[in-house]
Amino acid sequence: MNTTPPTACTAWTRLTEYRQRMQGVSLAEQFQRERDRARHLTLEIPGIVFDYSRQRIDAEGVGLLAELAGQRDLPQWRSALFDGAAVNSTEQRAVAHMALRAGETAPAEVRQTLDRMRALAARLRGDPGVRRIVHLGTGGSALGPQLIVDALGVEDTALDFRFAANVDPLDLQRALAGADPETTRFVVVSKTFTTQETLANAHAARRWLGQRDPARHFIAVTGSAAAARAFGVQEVLPLPDAIGGRFSLWSAVGVTAMCAVGIARFDELLAGGHDVDAHFVTAPLSENVPALMALLGVWNVNFLGSGTHAVLPYAHALRLLPAYLQQLEMESNGKSVDREGRAVDYATAPVLWGAEGTVGQHSFHQLLHQGTQIVPADFVVAGVSPELDANARAQADALAFGTTDPALPPYRRHPGNRPSSTIRLGRLDARHLGRLLALYEHKVFAQGVIWNINSFDQWGVELGKALARQLLTKGT
Ligand code: F6P
């Protein structure tokens, strides 16, 4: 499979030439030239419409991007991913989060763990002696479950759900405020069971429980069952090596979310992820939504020079999406060494940021419209209300087309020509959320293939951890 630098591909050179030819053509002109542009540059998959007509590209450019994906061997890498090859090369691991949502066709271990999660969720949801569930974990061991609970809401249970991730004791203090130790259960999620923040919080929780038996109050989700048992946990759910933290919400890591949203809705979430797997595996590259999301990102970063990417969900329920995607995209593709160990001489992952619309409009959108940096954006809309949809559309149009009235004073002019895509969910429910998250997961993988980097390790976080440990040992 191709592990050469992407810049060595003929499609890369042709994209550079294409960019030069297209430089002077604005989005407004492109819409004038191509009457059917909005229709042509929109793809539909079950439950999701992906409109990339406001990207600074046309059909020829999309063809060149698809050619680039072909030259990078994206189809072969995709097969390797789904066939269980060790695509996480620095750790010699396969990457198996798609198997977690494969339904009836999932491996036996996956179905067994899901059955255990369902039994546990049913028990906790129906236990009048349990009032609060506190989820302790950080990074991929927290962001996904927290997003699911916030997006879908707690349903048909009187249980109260809290999360604590920070080593700052205030986080746990707040999660425990008003709780009764007797009726509180902790779900400790840590793949390694060595993460200092999570263990500090777990130990603080044990102290808070006093003499109570930890076996009754703790559940663990981990790849290190022995460490969890040594801590005093009896109910330990597995987290296999092949499930990376930031891809793990579909696994037992999601057990807190399952307890909150209910078993049926968690199953729907999994089914939504599986829908997108089926699309990613079968759709041709130029009609493949995650592949195209990846390629348009590459276009913006490597050919138009954007260093950041905004995610703007127009739904309060999706307000945690930017934080979730920050880990997914930046921990995966924030790399500068390629699969062959060479320093790259092209840009990789942009800084991802964002906030819910319409709130962000009254804050940082000023920079999006008139700032000196061009920030490509994803508008995520879900038909929550006509006001939200109209605002998302208005922002995307204002960014793309700007103002045309020459009588306006300079400070009131909007230059326009600022690219965005719109991802429209048919509705905001578990199935659509699963689809949305799987789209971004495969986008990340496809970008890693284009950039020739391993998206599944995260060595960049290790040095800081080691230094903090040293400082703590020295008592600084
Ligand atoms: O420090 C980064 C990281 O390793 C993430 O990749 C991971 O999601 C998070 O920490 C938590 O790790 P663990 O699940 O092992 O506690």
Short mmCIF file of C-alpha atoms and ligand atoms in Angstrom, two decimals:
data_model
loop_
_atom_site.label_atom_id
_atom_site.label_comp_id
_atom_site.label_asym_id
_atom_site.label_seq_id
_atom_site.Cartn_x
_atom_site.Cartn_y
_atom_site.Cartn_z
CA MET A 1 0.00 0.00 0.00
CA ASN A 2 1.13 3.50 -0.77
CA THR A 3 3.27 5.08 1.96
CA THR A 4 5.00 7.65 -0.23
CA PRO A 5 4.49 11.34 0.60
CA PRO A 6 1.24 12.66 -0.92
CA THR A 7 3.20 15.48 -2.55
CA ALA A 8 4.83 12.87 -4.80
CA CYS A 9 1.47 11.97 -6.39
CA THR A 10 0.69 13.35 -9.84
CA ALA A 11 -2.79 14.29 -8.57
CA TRP A 12 -1.16 16.57 -5.98
CA THR A 13 0.73 18.40 -8.72
CA ARG A 14 -2.42 18.67 -10.80
CA LEU A 15 -4.35 20.01 -7.81
CA THR A 16 -1.64 22.67 -7.35
CA GLU A 17 -2.06 23.70 -11.00
CA TYR A 18 -5.84 23.63 -10.66
CA ARG A 19 -5.64 25.88 -7.58
CA GLN A 20 -3.60 28.41 -9.56
CA ARG A 21 -6.13 28.41 -12.37
CA MET A 22 -9.07 28.79 -9.96
CA GLN A 23 -7.49 31.37 -7.66
CA GLY A 24 -9.38 34.35 -9.07
CA VAL A 25 -12.77 32.63 -9.26
CA SER A 26 -15.02 33.50 -6.35
CA LEU A 27 -17.75 31.33 -4.88
CA ALA A 28 -20.31 33.88 -6.06
CA GLU A 29 -19.01 33.51 -9.62
CA GLN A 30 -19.01 29.74 -9.35
CA PHE A 31 -22.66 29.78 -8.32
CA GLN A 32 -23.43 32.09 -11.28
CA ARG A 33 -21.53 29.88 -13.74
CA GLU A 34 -23.09 26.60 -12.60
CA ARG A 35 -26.81 26.93 -12.26
CA ASP A 36 -27.20 23.52 -10.64
CA ARG A 37 -24.16 23.79 -8.42
CA ALA A 38 -26.04 23.31 -5.14
CA ARG A 39 -27.62 20.12 -6.45
CA HIS A 40 -24.46 18.76 -8.10
CA LEU A 41 -22.27 19.35 -5.08
CA THR A 42 -24.63 17.70 -2.60
CA LEU A 43 -24.60 14.06 -1.59
CA GLU A 44 -27.27 12.16 0.22
CA ILE A 45 -26.87 9.06 2.34
CA PRO A 46 -29.53 7.57 4.61
CA GLY A 47 -30.56 10.29 7.05
CA ILE A 48 -27.84 12.79 6.10
CA VAL A 49 -27.43 15.38 3.36
CA PHE A 50 -23.92 16.66 2.77
CA ASP A 51 -23.84 19.97 0.89
CA TYR A 52 -20.35 21.06 -0.11
CA SER A 53 -21.41 23.56 -2.77
CA ARG A 54 -19.96 26.42 -0.70
CA GLN A 55 -16.47 24.91 -0.86
CA ARG A 56 -14.07 26.68 -3.21
CA ILE A 57 -13.97 23.89 -5.72
CA ASP A 58 -15.88 22.59 -8.74
CA ALA A 59 -16.52 19.20 -10.32
CA GLU A 60 -13.08 19.17 -11.93
CA GLY A 61 -11.42 19.78 -8.56
CA VAL A 62 -13.51 17.08 -6.90
CA GLY A 63 -12.43 14.70 -9.67
CA LEU A 64 -8.78 15.55 -8.95
CA LEU A 65 -9.30 15.00 -5.21
CA ALA A 66 -10.86 11.60 -5.92
CA GLU A 67 -7.86 10.83 -8.13
CA LEU A 68 -5.58 11.78 -5.24
CA ALA A 69 -7.48 9.41 -2.93
CA GLY A 70 -7.04 6.67 -5.53
CA GLN A 71 -3.31 7.35 -5.83
CA ARG A 72 -2.99 7.26 -2.04
CA ASP A 73 -4.57 3.75 -2.16
CA LEU A 74 -7.50 4.81 0.02
CA PRO A 75 -9.63 1.81 -1.12
CA GLN A 76 -6.82 -0.58 -0.22
CA TRP A 77 -6.24 1.10 3.16
CA ARG A 78 -9.97 1.00 3.81
CA SER A 79 -10.00 -2.77 3.10
CA ALA A 80 -7.01 -3.22 5.39
CA LEU A 81 -8.85 -1.32 8.15
CA PHE A 82 -12.01 -3.39 7.83
CA ASP A 83 -10.08 -6.66 7.37
CA GLY A 84 -8.31 -6.22 10.71
CA ALA A 85 -4.78 -5.54 9.43
CA ALA A 86 -2.45 -3.80 11.89
CA VAL A 87 -3.04 -0.32 10.44
CA ASN A 88 -1.93 1.17 13.76
CA SER A 89 1.65 0.44 12.79
CA THR A 90 3.56 1.99 15.70
CA GLU A 91 1.65 -0.17 18.16
CA GLN A 92 1.19 -3.14 15.82
CA ARG A 93 -2.57 -3.10 16.41
CA ALA A 94 -5.65 -3.61 14.34
CA VAL A 95 -8.39 -1.02 14.65
CA ALA A 96 -11.73 -2.57 15.47
CA HIS A 97 -14.25 0.05 16.52
CA MET A 98 -16.44 -0.70 13.46
CA ALA A 99 -16.94 -4.25 14.76
CA LEU A 100 -18.58 -2.81 17.89
CA ARG A 101 -21.52 -1.60 15.83
CA ALA A 102 -21.79 -4.50 13.41
CA GLY A 103 -24.99 -5.84 15.01
CA GLU A 104 -25.65 -9.52 14.37
CA THR A 105 -22.43 -9.82 12.39
CA ALA A 106 -20.27 -8.55 15.25
CA PRO A 107 -17.73 -10.97 16.76
CA ALA A 108 -18.93 -13.09 19.69
CA GLU A 109 -16.84 -11.15 22.27
CA VAL A 110 -18.45 -7.89 21.14
CA ARG A 111 -21.96 -9.33 21.49
CA GLN A 112 -21.11 -10.80 24.90
CA THR A 113 -19.86 -7.45 26.18
CA LEU A 114 -22.93 -5.70 24.80
CA ASP A 115 -25.14 -8.22 26.60
CA ARG A 116 -23.27 -7.53 29.82
CA MET A 117 -23.68 -3.78 29.30
CA ARG A 118 -27.40 -4.19 28.66
CA ALA A 119 -27.84 -6.34 31.78
CA LEU A 120 -25.93 -3.82 33.88
CA ALA A 121 -27.84 -0.86 32.45
CA ALA A 122 -31.18 -2.59 33.05
CA ARG A 123 -30.16 -3.39 36.63
CA LEU A 124 -28.95 0.12 37.46
CA ARG A 125 -31.87 1.84 35.76
CA GLY A 126 -34.30 -0.28 37.75
CA ASP A 127 -32.55 -0.14 41.12
CA PRO A 128 -34.30 2.23 43.55
CA GLY A 129 -31.20 2.07 45.76
CA VAL A 130 -29.13 3.90 43.13
CA ARG A 131 -29.66 7.63 42.56
CA ARG A 132 -26.50 8.92 40.95
CA ILE A 133 -23.94 7.54 38.51
CA VAL A 134 -20.61 9.33 38.39
CA HIS A 135 -18.46 8.60 35.36
CA LEU A 136 -14.72 8.98 36.00
CA GLY A 137 -12.48 9.10 32.94
CA THR A 138 -10.75 11.52 30.64
CA GLY A 139 -10.12 12.02 26.93
CA GLY A 140 -11.67 9.22 24.92
CA SER A 141 -12.79 7.61 28.14
CA ALA A 142 -15.20 10.49 28.78
CA LEU A 143 -15.83 12.79 25.83
CA GLY A 144 -17.95 10.34 23.82
CA PRO A 145 -20.26 9.20 26.63
CA GLN A 146 -20.67 12.79 27.80
CA LEU A 147 -21.60 13.91 24.29
CA ILE A 148 -24.17 11.11 23.94
CA VAL A 149 -25.82 11.87 27.27
CA ASP A 150 -25.88 15.61 26.59
CA ALA A 151 -27.13 15.19 23.03
CA LEU A 152 -29.81 12.57 23.59
CA GLY A 153 -30.78 13.30 27.18
CA VAL A 154 -31.59 11.03 30.10
CA GLU A 155 -34.77 9.07 29.48
CA ASP A 156 -37.08 6.87 31.57
CA THR A 157 -34.92 6.82 34.64
CA ALA A 158 -34.68 8.92 37.78
CA LEU A 159 -30.90 8.41 37.86
CA ASP A 160 -28.72 11.45 37.86
CA PHE A 161 -25.57 11.34 35.67
CA ARG A 162 -22.38 13.27 36.32
CA PHE A 163 -18.88 13.24 34.82
CA ALA A 164 -15.52 14.11 36.31
CA ALA A 165 -12.41 14.21 34.12
CA ASN A 166 -10.13 16.84 35.54
CA VAL A 167 -7.50 16.12 38.17
CA ASP A 168 -8.61 19.40 39.73
CA PRO A 169 -10.58 18.14 42.77
CA LEU A 170 -13.27 20.69 42.04
CA ASP A 171 -14.49 18.59 39.12
CA LEU A 172 -15.24 15.59 41.34
CA GLN A 173 -16.52 17.78 44.16
CA ARG A 174 -19.08 19.26 41.80
CA ALA A 175 -20.01 15.84 40.43
CA LEU A 176 -20.66 14.67 43.99
CA ALA A 177 -22.46 17.76 45.24
CA GLY A 178 -25.69 16.73 46.93
CA ALA A 179 -25.03 13.01 46.41
CA ASP A 180 -25.47 10.34 49.07
CA PRO A 181 -22.55 7.87 49.16
CA GLU A 182 -24.98 5.05 49.84
CA THR A 183 -26.88 5.57 46.58
CA THR A 184 -23.96 6.62 44.36
CA ARG A 185 -22.19 4.36 41.87
CA PHE A 186 -18.94 5.15 40.04
CA VAL A 187 -18.04 4.01 36.56
CA VAL A 188 -14.26 4.24 36.25
CA VAL A 189 -13.24 4.20 32.61
CA SER A 190 -9.59 3.93 31.71
CA LYS A 191 -8.19 1.74 28.99
CA THR A 192 -4.80 1.62 30.68
CA PHE A 193 -5.99 2.04 34.27
CA THR A 194 -2.86 4.12 34.77
CA THR A 195 -4.11 7.58 33.81
CA GLN A 196 -3.14 9.77 36.73
CA GLU A 197 -6.19 12.05 36.60
CA THR A 198 -8.68 9.20 36.50
CA LEU A 199 -6.95 7.23 39.23
CA ALA A 200 -6.70 10.30 41.44
CA ASN A 201 -10.44 10.81 41.05
CA ALA A 202 -11.17 7.12 41.64
CA HIS A 203 -9.11 7.17 44.86
CA ALA A 204 -10.83 10.37 45.99
CA ALA A 205 -14.18 8.68 45.32
CA ARG A 206 -13.14 5.73 47.45
CA ARG A 207 -12.24 8.06 50.28
CA TRP A 208 -15.60 9.77 49.91
CA LEU A 209 -17.33 6.39 50.25
CA GLY A 210 -15.68 5.80 53.64
CA GLN A 211 -15.88 2.22 54.83
CA ARG A 212 -18.30 1.10 52.13
CA ASP A 213 -17.33 -1.87 50.00
CA PRO A 214 -15.84 -0.63 46.68
CA ALA A 215 -17.11 -3.78 44.96
CA ARG A 216 -20.66 -2.54 45.51
CA HIS A 217 -20.02 1.02 44.39
CA PHE A 218 -17.57 0.75 41.49
CA ILE A 219 -17.78 -0.54 37.96
CA ALA A 220 -14.72 -0.41 35.73
CA VAL A 221 -14.24 -0.38 31.98
CA THR A 222 -10.65 -1.14 31.13
CA GLY A 223 -8.14 -3.16 29.17
CA SER A 224 -6.34 -3.83 32.42
CA ALA A 225 -8.78 -5.93 34.45
CA ALA A 226 -6.12 -6.97 36.95
CA ALA A 227 -5.42 -3.33 37.91
CA ALA A 228 -9.13 -2.64 38.29
CA ARG A 229 -9.57 -5.69 40.51
CA ALA A 230 -6.57 -4.67 42.59
CA PHE A 231 -8.36 -1.36 43.11
CA GLY A 232 -11.34 -3.27 44.49
CA VAL A 233 -13.71 -3.42 41.52
CA GLN A 234 -15.53 -6.66 40.82
CA GLU A 235 -17.68 -5.68 37.85
CA VAL A 236 -15.09 -5.12 35.13
CA LEU A 237 -16.09 -4.64 31.50
CA PRO A 238 -13.40 -5.15 28.87
CA LEU A 239 -11.86 -2.61 26.52
CA PRO A 240 -9.77 -4.43 23.91
CA ASP A 241 -6.43 -3.09 22.59
CA ALA A 242 -7.89 -2.63 19.13
CA ILE A 243 -10.32 0.04 20.38
CA GLY A 244 -8.62 3.42 20.55
CA GLY A 245 -9.87 5.74 23.30
CA ARG A 246 -11.21 8.38 20.92
CA PHE A 247 -13.06 5.72 18.90
CA SER A 248 -14.43 3.92 21.94
CA LEU A 249 -17.86 5.39 22.67
CA TRP A 250 -19.42 2.38 20.92
CA SER A 251 -17.73 -0.02 23.35
CA ALA A 252 -18.25 -0.68 27.06
CA VAL A 253 -16.90 2.87 27.51
CA GLY A 254 -20.44 3.84 26.53
CA VAL A 255 -22.04 1.98 29.42
CA THR A 256 -22.81 5.18 31.35
CA ALA A 257 -24.43 6.59 28.23
CA MET A 258 -26.43 3.39 27.80
CA CYS A 259 -27.68 3.71 31.38
CA ALA A 260 -28.71 7.31 30.69
CA VAL A 261 -30.28 7.17 27.23
CA GLY A 262 -31.64 3.65 27.54
CA ILE A 263 -30.68 0.39 25.87
CA ALA A 264 -32.86 0.81 22.79
CA ARG A 265 -31.45 4.24 21.96
CA PHE A 266 -27.88 3.06 22.51
CA ASP A 267 -28.58 0.22 20.07
CA GLU A 268 -29.88 2.81 17.59
CA LEU A 269 -26.69 4.80 17.99
CA LEU A 270 -24.70 1.68 17.10
CA ALA A 271 -26.96 1.03 14.12
CA GLY A 272 -26.35 4.59 12.91
CA GLY A 273 -22.58 4.05 13.05
CA HIS A 274 -23.02 0.82 11.12
CA ASP A 275 -25.07 2.59 8.41
CA VAL A 276 -22.12 4.85 7.73
CA ASP A 277 -19.63 1.96 7.77
CA ALA A 278 -21.66 0.34 5.00
CA HIS A 279 -21.61 3.58 3.00
CA PHE A 280 -17.89 4.20 3.53
CA VAL A 281 -17.01 0.69 2.41
CA THR A 282 -19.14 0.63 -0.72
CA ALA A 283 -19.52 4.14 -2.15
CA PRO A 284 -17.18 5.26 -4.96
CA LEU A 285 -14.66 7.84 -3.78
CA SER A 286 -16.29 10.87 -5.43
CA GLU A 287 -19.65 9.99 -3.82
CA ASN A 288 -18.28 8.82 -0.52
CA VAL A 289 -19.22 11.35 2.16
CA PRO A 290 -16.47 10.66 4.74
CA ALA A 291 -13.86 10.42 1.96
CA LEU A 292 -15.07 13.71 0.54
CA MET A 293 -15.08 15.39 3.95
CA ALA A 294 -11.46 14.26 4.27
CA LEU A 295 -10.50 15.41 0.79
CA LEU A 296 -12.14 18.81 1.14
CA GLY A 297 -10.25 19.22 4.41
CA VAL A 298 -7.01 18.40 2.58
CA TRP A 299 -7.97 20.88 -0.15
CA ASN A 300 -8.51 23.63 2.41
CA VAL A 301 -5.39 22.86 4.46
CA ASN A 302 -2.85 21.95 1.82
CA PHE A 303 -3.98 23.91 -1.21
CA LEU A 304 -5.82 26.93 0.21
CA GLY A 305 -3.58 27.25 3.26
CA SER A 306 -6.13 27.12 6.11
CA GLY A 307 -4.69 26.34 9.51
CA THR A 308 -7.92 25.92 11.43
CA HIS A 309 -11.34 24.35 10.95
CA ALA A 310 -14.54 25.36 12.73
CA VAL A 311 -17.36 22.98 13.63
CA LEU A 312 -20.61 24.85 14.19
CA PRO A 313 -23.50 22.67 15.34
CA TYR A 314 -26.82 24.48 15.04
CA ALA A 315 -28.40 22.46 17.85
CA HIS A 316 -27.92 23.01 21.55
CA ALA A 317 -27.95 19.22 21.96
CA LEU A 318 -24.74 19.06 19.92
CA ARG A 319 -22.90 21.75 21.88
CA LEU A 320 -20.25 19.21 22.98
CA LEU A 321 -19.53 18.08 19.43
CA PRO A 322 -16.58 20.47 18.88
CA ALA A 323 -14.86 19.27 22.08
CA TYR A 324 -15.43 15.64 21.08
CA LEU A 325 -14.08 16.24 17.57
CA GLN A 326 -11.07 18.10 18.89
CA GLN A 327 -9.78 14.87 20.37
CA LEU A 328 -10.92 12.73 17.47
CA GLU A 329 -9.26 14.86 14.80
CA MET A 330 -6.32 16.48 16.54
CA GLU A 331 -5.17 13.49 18.60
CA SER A 332 -5.47 11.34 15.50
CA ASN A 333 -3.94 13.51 12.81
CA GLY A 334 -1.95 16.14 14.70
CA LYS A 335 1.28 14.47 13.56
CA SER A 336 4.42 15.56 11.72
CA VAL A 337 6.13 12.22 11.09
CA ASP A 338 4.81 9.93 8.36
CA ARG A 339 4.33 6.17 8.30
CA GLU A 340 7.94 5.72 7.15
CA GLY A 341 9.33 7.82 10.01
CA ARG A 342 10.07 10.84 7.80
CA ALA A 343 9.33 14.42 8.86
CA VAL A 344 6.49 15.66 6.68
CA ASP A 345 6.94 18.83 4.63
CA TYR A 346 3.21 19.48 4.20
CA ALA A 347 0.55 20.48 6.69
CA THR A 348 -1.55 17.84 8.49
CA ALA A 349 -4.52 18.30 10.86
CA PRO A 350 -5.77 21.87 11.26
CA VAL A 351 -6.69 23.22 14.68
CA LEU A 352 -10.33 22.25 15.16
CA TRP A 353 -12.56 24.49 17.23
CA GLY A 354 -16.11 25.71 17.36
CA ALA A 355 -19.22 26.23 19.42
CA GLU A 356 -22.94 25.87 19.08
CA GLY A 357 -24.88 28.20 16.83
CA THR A 358 -26.46 30.62 17.33
CA VAL A 359 -24.42 31.46 20.44
CA GLY A 360 -21.11 31.71 18.55
CA GLN A 361 -22.60 34.24 16.16
CA HIS A 362 -22.48 36.81 18.92
CA SER A 363 -18.89 36.01 19.70
CA PHE A 364 -16.27 34.72 17.24
CA HIS A 365 -18.27 34.84 14.00
CA GLN A 366 -17.00 38.40 13.53
CA LEU A 367 -13.59 36.88 12.76
CA LEU A 368 -15.12 34.24 10.50
CA HIS A 369 -16.74 36.95 8.38
CA GLN A 370 -14.18 39.76 8.37
CA GLY A 371 -10.99 38.47 9.99
CA THR A 372 -7.69 38.07 8.17
CA GLN A 373 -7.75 34.27 8.50
CA ILE A 374 -9.99 32.11 6.36
CA VAL A 375 -11.58 29.45 8.56
CA PRO A 376 -13.38 26.67 6.69
CA ALA A 377 -16.44 25.59 8.64
CA ASP A 378 -18.81 22.64 8.99
CA PHE A 379 -22.37 23.73 9.71
CA VAL A 380 -24.20 20.84 11.35
CA VAL A 381 -27.94 21.35 11.17
CA ALA A 382 -30.67 19.07 12.35
CA GLY A 383 -34.01 20.72 11.68
CA VAL A 384 -34.37 21.52 15.37
CA SER A 385 -36.18 24.80 14.65
CA PRO A 386 -36.74 27.08 11.65
CA GLU A 387 -34.78 29.80 13.49
CA LEU A 388 -31.71 27.60 13.87
CA ASP A 389 -31.82 26.39 10.29
CA ALA A 390 -32.33 29.91 8.93
CA ASN A 391 -29.41 31.21 10.95
CA ALA A 392 -27.10 28.42 9.80
CA ARG A 393 -28.07 29.05 6.18
CA ALA A 394 -27.65 32.80 6.60
CA GLN A 395 -24.18 32.39 8.10
CA ALA A 396 -23.06 29.99 5.38
CA ASP A 397 -24.34 32.36 2.67
CA ALA A 398 -22.81 35.42 4.28
CA LEU A 399 -19.45 33.64 4.48
CA ALA A 400 -19.66 32.41 0.90
CA PHE A 401 -21.09 35.43 -0.90
CA GLY A 402 -20.37 38.39 1.38
CA THR A 403 -21.74 41.80 0.45
CA THR A 404 -22.01 43.19 -3.07
CA ASP A 405 -23.10 46.78 -2.45
CA PRO A 406 -20.12 49.01 -3.42
CA ALA A 407 -21.70 51.93 -1.56
CA LEU A 408 -21.00 50.29 1.80
CA PRO A 409 -18.12 51.74 3.79
CA PRO A 410 -15.13 49.34 3.97
CA TYR A 411 -15.76 48.36 7.58
CA ARG A 412 -19.25 47.14 6.67
CA ARG A 413 -18.14 45.04 3.69
CA HIS A 414 -17.97 41.28 3.88
CA PRO A 415 -15.39 39.85 1.49
CA GLY A 416 -17.16 36.49 1.18
CA ASN A 417 -15.47 33.55 -0.57
CA ARG A 418 -15.13 31.78 2.77
CA PRO A 419 -15.75 28.05 2.43
CA SER A 420 -18.10 25.84 4.39
CA SER A 421 -19.95 22.54 4.16
CA THR A 422 -23.38 21.85 5.59
CA ILE A 423 -24.16 18.49 7.16
CA ARG A 424 -27.90 18.19 7.53
CA LEU A 425 -29.26 15.44 9.80
CA GLY A 426 -32.79 14.23 9.05
CA ARG A 427 -33.48 14.50 12.79
CA LEU A 428 -31.60 14.70 16.00
CA ASP A 429 -31.93 11.22 17.44
CA ALA A 430 -29.66 8.35 18.39
CA ARG A 431 -29.45 6.85 14.91
CA HIS A 432 -28.52 10.16 13.30
CA LEU A 433 -26.01 10.94 16.01
CA GLY A 434 -24.36 7.56 15.39
CA ARG A 435 -24.19 8.36 11.69
CA LEU A 436 -22.71 11.79 12.27
CA LEU A 437 -19.97 10.53 14.59
CA ALA A 438 -19.03 7.66 12.27
CA LEU A 439 -18.76 10.13 9.37
CA TYR A 440 -16.13 12.09 11.26
CA GLU A 441 -14.32 8.90 12.33
CA HIS A 442 -13.90 7.76 8.73
CA LYS A 443 -13.02 11.29 7.64
CA VAL A 444 -10.14 11.15 10.12
CA PHE A 445 -8.96 7.78 8.84
CA ALA A 446 -9.15 8.89 5.20
CA GLN A 447 -7.17 12.06 5.94
CA GLY A 448 -4.52 10.00 7.71
CA VAL A 449 -4.21 7.91 4.54
CA ILE A 450 -3.87 11.00 2.33
CA TRP A 451 -1.26 12.52 4.67
CA ASN A 452 0.52 9.16 5.12
CA ILE A 453 0.27 9.26 8.90
CA ASN A 454 -0.90 6.74 11.46
CA SER A 455 -4.15 8.18 12.85
CA PHE A 456 -4.40 5.62 15.63
CA ASP A 457 -1.51 6.34 17.97
CA GLN A 458 -0.94 9.39 20.19
CA TRP A 459 2.70 9.47 21.24
CA GLY A 460 2.60 13.24 21.43
CA VAL A 461 0.76 13.12 24.75
CA GLU A 462 3.38 10.98 26.51
CA LEU A 463 6.23 13.41 27.20
CA GLY A 464 4.06 15.81 29.18
CA LYS A 465 2.66 12.92 31.24
CA ALA A 466 6.17 11.66 32.07
CA LEU A 467 7.38 15.15 33.03
CA ALA A 468 4.37 15.71 35.29
CA ARG A 469 5.06 12.35 36.98
CA GLN A 470 8.70 13.34 37.54
CA LEU A 471 7.70 16.70 38.98
CA LEU A 472 5.19 15.08 41.28
CA THR A 473 7.74 12.54 42.48
CA LYS A 474 10.23 15.33 43.20
CA GLY A 475 7.50 17.13 45.10
CA THR A 476 7.64 20.30 42.93
O1 F6P B 1 -3.44 11.10 27.18
C1 F6P B 1 -4.21 10.78 26.07
C2 F6P B 1 -5.01 9.57 26.31
O2 F6P B 1 -4.18 8.46 26.30
C3 F6P B 1 -6.13 9.43 25.29
O3 F6P B 1 -5.69 8.88 24.10
C4 F6P B 1 -7.12 8.62 26.02
O4 F6P B 1 -8.38 8.68 25.44
C5 F6P B 1 -7.04 9.23 27.39
O5 F6P B 1 -5.69 9.59 27.55
C6 F6P B 1 -7.47 8.36 28.52
O6 F6P B 1 -6.70 7.21 28.61
P1 F6P B 1 -7.17 5.97 29.49
O7 F6P B 1 -8.47 5.49 28.92
O8 F6P B 1 -6.09 4.95 29.38
O9 F6P B 1 -7.35 6.47 30.88
#
